[in-house]
C-alpha positions as a printed Julia matrix, in Angstrom:
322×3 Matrix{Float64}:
  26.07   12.21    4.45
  22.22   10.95    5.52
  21.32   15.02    5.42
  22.92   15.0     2.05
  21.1    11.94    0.66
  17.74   13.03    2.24
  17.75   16.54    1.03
  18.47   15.41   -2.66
  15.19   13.68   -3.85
  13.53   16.91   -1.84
  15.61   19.33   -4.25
  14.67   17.25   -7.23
  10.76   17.39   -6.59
  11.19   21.46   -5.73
  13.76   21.71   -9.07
  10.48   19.82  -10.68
   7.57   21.81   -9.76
   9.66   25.03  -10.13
  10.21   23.64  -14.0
   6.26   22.73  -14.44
   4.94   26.02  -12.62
   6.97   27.8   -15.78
   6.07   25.4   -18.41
   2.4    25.52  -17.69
   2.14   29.39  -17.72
  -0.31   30.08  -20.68
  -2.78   28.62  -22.42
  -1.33   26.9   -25.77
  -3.23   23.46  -25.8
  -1.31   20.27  -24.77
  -2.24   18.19  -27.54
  -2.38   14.22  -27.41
  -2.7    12.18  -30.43
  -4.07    8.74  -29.78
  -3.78    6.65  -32.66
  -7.04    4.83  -32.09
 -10.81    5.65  -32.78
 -12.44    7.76  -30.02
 -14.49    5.48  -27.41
 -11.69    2.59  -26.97
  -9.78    2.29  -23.93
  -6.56    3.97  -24.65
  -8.77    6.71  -25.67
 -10.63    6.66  -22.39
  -7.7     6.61  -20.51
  -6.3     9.22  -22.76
  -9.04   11.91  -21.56
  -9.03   10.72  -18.15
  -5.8    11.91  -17.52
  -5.42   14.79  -20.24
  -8.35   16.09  -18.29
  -6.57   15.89  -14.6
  -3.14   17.1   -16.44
  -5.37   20.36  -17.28
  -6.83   20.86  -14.08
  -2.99   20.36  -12.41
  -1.59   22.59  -14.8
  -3.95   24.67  -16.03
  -3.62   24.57  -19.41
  -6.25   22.97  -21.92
  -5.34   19.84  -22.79
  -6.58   17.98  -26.44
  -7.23   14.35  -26.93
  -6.51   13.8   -31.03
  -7.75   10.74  -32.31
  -5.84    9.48  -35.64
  -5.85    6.01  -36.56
  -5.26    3.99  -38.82
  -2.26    1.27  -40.56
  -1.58   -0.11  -36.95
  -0.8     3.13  -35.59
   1.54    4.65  -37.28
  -0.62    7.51  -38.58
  -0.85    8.49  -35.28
   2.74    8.09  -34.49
   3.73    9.85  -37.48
   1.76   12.89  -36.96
   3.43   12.98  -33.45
   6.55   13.08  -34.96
   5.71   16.0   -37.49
   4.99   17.95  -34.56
   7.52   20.75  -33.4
   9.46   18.5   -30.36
   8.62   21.23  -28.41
   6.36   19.15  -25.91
   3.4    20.48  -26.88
   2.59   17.56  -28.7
   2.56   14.35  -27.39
   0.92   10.68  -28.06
  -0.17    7.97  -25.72
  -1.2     4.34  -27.01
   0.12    0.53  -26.17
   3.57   -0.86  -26.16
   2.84   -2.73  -29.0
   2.91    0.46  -31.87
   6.86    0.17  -31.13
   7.58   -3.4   -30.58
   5.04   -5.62  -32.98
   3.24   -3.24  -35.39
   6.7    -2.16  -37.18
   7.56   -5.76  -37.13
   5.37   -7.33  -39.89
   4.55   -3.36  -41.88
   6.9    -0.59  -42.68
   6.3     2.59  -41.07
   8.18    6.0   -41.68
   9.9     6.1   -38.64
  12.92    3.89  -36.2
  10.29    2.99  -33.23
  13.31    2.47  -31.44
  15.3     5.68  -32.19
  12.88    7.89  -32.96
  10.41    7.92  -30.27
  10.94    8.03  -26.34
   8.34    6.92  -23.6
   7.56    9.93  -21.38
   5.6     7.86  -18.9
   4.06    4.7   -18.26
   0.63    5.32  -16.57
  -0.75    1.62  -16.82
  -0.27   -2.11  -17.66
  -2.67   -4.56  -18.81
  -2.7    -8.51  -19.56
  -3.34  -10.87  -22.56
  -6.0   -13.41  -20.99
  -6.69  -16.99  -23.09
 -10.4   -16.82  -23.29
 -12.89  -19.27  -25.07
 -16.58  -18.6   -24.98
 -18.55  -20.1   -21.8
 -20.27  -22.59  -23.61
 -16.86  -24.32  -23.79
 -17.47  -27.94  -21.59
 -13.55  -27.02  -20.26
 -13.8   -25.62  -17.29
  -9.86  -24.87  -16.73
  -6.99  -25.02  -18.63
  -5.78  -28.39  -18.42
  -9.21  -29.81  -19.55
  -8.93  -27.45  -22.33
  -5.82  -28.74  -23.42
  -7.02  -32.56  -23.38
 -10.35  -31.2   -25.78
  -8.21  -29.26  -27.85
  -6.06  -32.4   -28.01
  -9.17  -34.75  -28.94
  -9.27  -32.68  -32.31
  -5.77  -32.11  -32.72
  -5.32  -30.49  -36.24
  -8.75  -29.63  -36.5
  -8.68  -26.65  -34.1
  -8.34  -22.87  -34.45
  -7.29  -20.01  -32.62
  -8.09  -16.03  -33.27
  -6.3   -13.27  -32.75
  -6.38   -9.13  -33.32
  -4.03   -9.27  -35.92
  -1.44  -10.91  -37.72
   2.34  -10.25  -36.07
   0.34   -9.03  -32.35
   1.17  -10.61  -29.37
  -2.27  -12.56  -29.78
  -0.94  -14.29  -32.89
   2.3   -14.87  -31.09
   0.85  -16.46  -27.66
  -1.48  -18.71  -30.39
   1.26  -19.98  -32.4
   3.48  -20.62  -28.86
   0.22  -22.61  -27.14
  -0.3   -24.59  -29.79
   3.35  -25.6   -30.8
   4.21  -26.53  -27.45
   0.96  -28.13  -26.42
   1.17  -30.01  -29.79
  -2.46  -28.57  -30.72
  -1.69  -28.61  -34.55
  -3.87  -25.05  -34.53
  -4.88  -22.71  -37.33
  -4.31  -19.5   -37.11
  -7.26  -17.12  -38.14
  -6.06  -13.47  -38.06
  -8.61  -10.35  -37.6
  -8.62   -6.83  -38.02
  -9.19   -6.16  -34.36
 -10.5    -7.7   -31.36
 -14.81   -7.03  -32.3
 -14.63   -9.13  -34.73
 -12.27  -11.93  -33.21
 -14.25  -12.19  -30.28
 -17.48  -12.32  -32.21
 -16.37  -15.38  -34.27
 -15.2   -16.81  -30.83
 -18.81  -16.17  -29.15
 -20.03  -17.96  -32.42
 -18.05  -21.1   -32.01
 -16.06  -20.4   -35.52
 -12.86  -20.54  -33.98
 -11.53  -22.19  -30.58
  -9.57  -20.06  -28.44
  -8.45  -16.6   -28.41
  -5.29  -14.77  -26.18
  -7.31  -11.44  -25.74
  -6.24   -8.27  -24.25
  -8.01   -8.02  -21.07
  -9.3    -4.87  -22.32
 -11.76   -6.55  -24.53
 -12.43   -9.57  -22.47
 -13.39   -8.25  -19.65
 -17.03   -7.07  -19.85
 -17.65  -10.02  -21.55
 -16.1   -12.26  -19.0
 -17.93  -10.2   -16.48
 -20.94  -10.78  -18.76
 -20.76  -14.29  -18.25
 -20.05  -14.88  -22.17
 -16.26  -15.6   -22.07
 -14.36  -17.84  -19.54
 -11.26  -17.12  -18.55
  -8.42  -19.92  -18.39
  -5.02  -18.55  -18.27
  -3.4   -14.87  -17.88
  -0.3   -14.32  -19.95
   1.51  -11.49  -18.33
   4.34  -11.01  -15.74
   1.16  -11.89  -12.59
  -2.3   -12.84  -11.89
  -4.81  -10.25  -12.81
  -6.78   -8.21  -10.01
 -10.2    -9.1   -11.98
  -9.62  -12.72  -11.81
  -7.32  -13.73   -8.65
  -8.18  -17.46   -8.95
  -7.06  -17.44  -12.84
  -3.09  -18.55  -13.19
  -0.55  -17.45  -15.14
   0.74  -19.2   -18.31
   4.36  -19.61  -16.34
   2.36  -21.2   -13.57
   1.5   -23.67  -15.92
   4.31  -24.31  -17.36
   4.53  -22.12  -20.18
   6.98  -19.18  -19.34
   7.55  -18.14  -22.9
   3.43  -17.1   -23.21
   4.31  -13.78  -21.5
   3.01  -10.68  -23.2
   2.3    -8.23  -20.66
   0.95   -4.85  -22.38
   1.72   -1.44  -21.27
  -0.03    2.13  -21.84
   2.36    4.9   -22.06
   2.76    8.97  -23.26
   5.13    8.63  -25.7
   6.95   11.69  -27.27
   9.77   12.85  -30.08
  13.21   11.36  -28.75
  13.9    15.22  -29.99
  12.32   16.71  -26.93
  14.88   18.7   -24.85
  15.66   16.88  -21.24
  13.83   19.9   -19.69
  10.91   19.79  -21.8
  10.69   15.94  -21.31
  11.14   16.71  -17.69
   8.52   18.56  -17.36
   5.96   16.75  -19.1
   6.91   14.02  -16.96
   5.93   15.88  -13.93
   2.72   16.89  -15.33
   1.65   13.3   -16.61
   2.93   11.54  -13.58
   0.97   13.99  -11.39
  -2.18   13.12  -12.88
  -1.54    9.71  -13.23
  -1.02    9.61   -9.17
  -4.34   10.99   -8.45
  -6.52    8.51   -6.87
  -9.8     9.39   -9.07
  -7.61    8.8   -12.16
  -6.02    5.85  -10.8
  -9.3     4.11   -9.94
 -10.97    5.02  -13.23
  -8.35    3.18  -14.91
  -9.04    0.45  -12.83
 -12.59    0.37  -14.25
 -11.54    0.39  -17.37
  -9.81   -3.07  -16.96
  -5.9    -1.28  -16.66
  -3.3    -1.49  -13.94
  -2.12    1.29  -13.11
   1.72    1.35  -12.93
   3.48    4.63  -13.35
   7.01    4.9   -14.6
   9.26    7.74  -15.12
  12.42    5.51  -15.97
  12.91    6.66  -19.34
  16.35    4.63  -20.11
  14.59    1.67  -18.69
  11.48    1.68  -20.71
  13.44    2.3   -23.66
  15.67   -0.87  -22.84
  12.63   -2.86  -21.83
  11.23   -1.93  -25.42
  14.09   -2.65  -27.12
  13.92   -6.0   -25.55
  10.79   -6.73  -26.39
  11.21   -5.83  -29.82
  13.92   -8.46  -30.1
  12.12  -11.14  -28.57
   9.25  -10.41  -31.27
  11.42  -10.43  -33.7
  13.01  -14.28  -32.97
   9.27  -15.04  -33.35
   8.28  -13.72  -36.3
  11.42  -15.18  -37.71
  10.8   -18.62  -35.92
   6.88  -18.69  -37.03
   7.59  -17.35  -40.5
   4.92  -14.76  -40.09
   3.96  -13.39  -42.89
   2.14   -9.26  -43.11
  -1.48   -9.64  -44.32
């Protein structure tokens, strides 16, 4: 029984690299839409593993950029694609479970596309520029507090887990914020530099070369654990806020069309690359966690619960598309 149970996850790794040896014969580009302008971190990240998936496998692989209405350009052409594995995507958790939330998009991000693999996860961090007098979160709370009604908050967009955490803080801290949505982090954080708005529930993404920078202070993380950047920084839940939990996650996402083989094999190939330690530590630099998942069913329930939870807030907050 112990020979049985020790030989099987050896015949599944052999049953996967016979599968990828075949699969990578040739030299028909891998193409991977990323439905986000070139230079940004998914993008990065994108080309930092397409390029150690090529030099596994052999074959070239392309980094697409499409963006545009929240992602679902991106997504879309994905889905146009022959599901025939040749064309993939890989972006943030959030195209699925808060973009199609507050905008229609031409697809079920539920039904119609499948995470391949998880390569990374990242943090929302509650950031307020270092000229703030607060120098944690509970004396940010009591200022906040002092001008209660007369505050604001920013975030990357209306019906993102930025607005969300916002709305949260402020309803159960009794802040009495306004909201003040923007088309992207830039532009949020430059108002926040500026002193036109209060607070902000970044990605971590974004924050960090300006916390690094000394421009930004950290004050709370809200995801499942303390960040690696900032190990003296607590968690919303340590502070008594367990619903301000928005973890993010960076996945490969394909057609929920893909044959189990074909999905099989790009899993191999993307969770190769995503192992290497050069790959892993540039993702570090680029402010990620790297976290690699194969679990399809379980991504795809996690997603589905996430998408309900966003959904009791939008409904709860009234939140209203731009």
């Amino acid at each position: 029984m112990k020979l049985q149970q020790l030989a099987r996850p050896a015949m599944v790794l052999i049953g996967w690299s016979l599968a990828l040896s075949a699969w990578a014969i040739g030299d028909k580009p891998l193409k991977v839409i990323v439905p986000a302008p070139p230079g940004g971190t998914i993008d990065v990240a994108a080309r930092v593993v397409g390029q150690q998936i090529s030099a596994d496998i052999g074959r070239p692989v392309i980094v697409e950029n499409r963006a545009g209405a929240t992602g679902s350009i991106g997504l879309s052409a994905m889905l146009h694609a022959a599901p025939d594995g040749d064309t993939i995507a890989m972006g943030a958790i959030n195209l699925l479970v808060e973009a199609p939330l507050v905008m229609k998009v031409p697809y079920d991000p539920l039904k119609d596309i499948v995470p391949i693999v998880r390569v990374a996860q990242t943090s929302r961090v509650l950031v307020s520029a270092a000229t703030n007098p607060a120098k944690d979160f509970q004396g940010l709370v009591a200022q906040l507090k002092t001008r209660k009604g007369q505050t604001s908050f920013a975030s990357f967009g209306t019906g993102t887990s930025s607005h969300y955490a916002g709305l949260i803080l402020s309803e159960q801290a009794g802040l009495g914020m306004q909201h003040v949505g923007y088309p992207g982090a830039p532009p949020a954080l430059q108002d926040l530099l500026g002193g036109q708005v209060d607070i902000m529930f970044d990605s971590l993404l974004t924050s960090l070369p300006l916390i690094k920078g000394g421009k930004l202070r950290p004050y709370a993380i809200a995801g499942k654990s303390r960040s690696r950047y900032f190990p003296d920084v607590p968690t919303m839940t340590e502070l008594g806020y367990p619903e301000i939990q928005f973890p993010g996650e960076v996945s490969f996402y394909g057609s929920s069309k893909l044959p189990a083989d074909v999905l099989a094999k790009l899993q191999a190939a993307i969770k190769k690359a995503a192992e290497a330690p050069a790959v892993q530590q540039k993702l570090i630099d680029l402010g990620l966690e790297p976290d690699v998942n194969v679990d399809t069913p379980a991504m795809l329930a996690e997603s589905k619960a996430l998408f309900q939870r966003n959904a009791a807030i939008v409904k709860r907050f009234n939140i209203q598309p731009n």
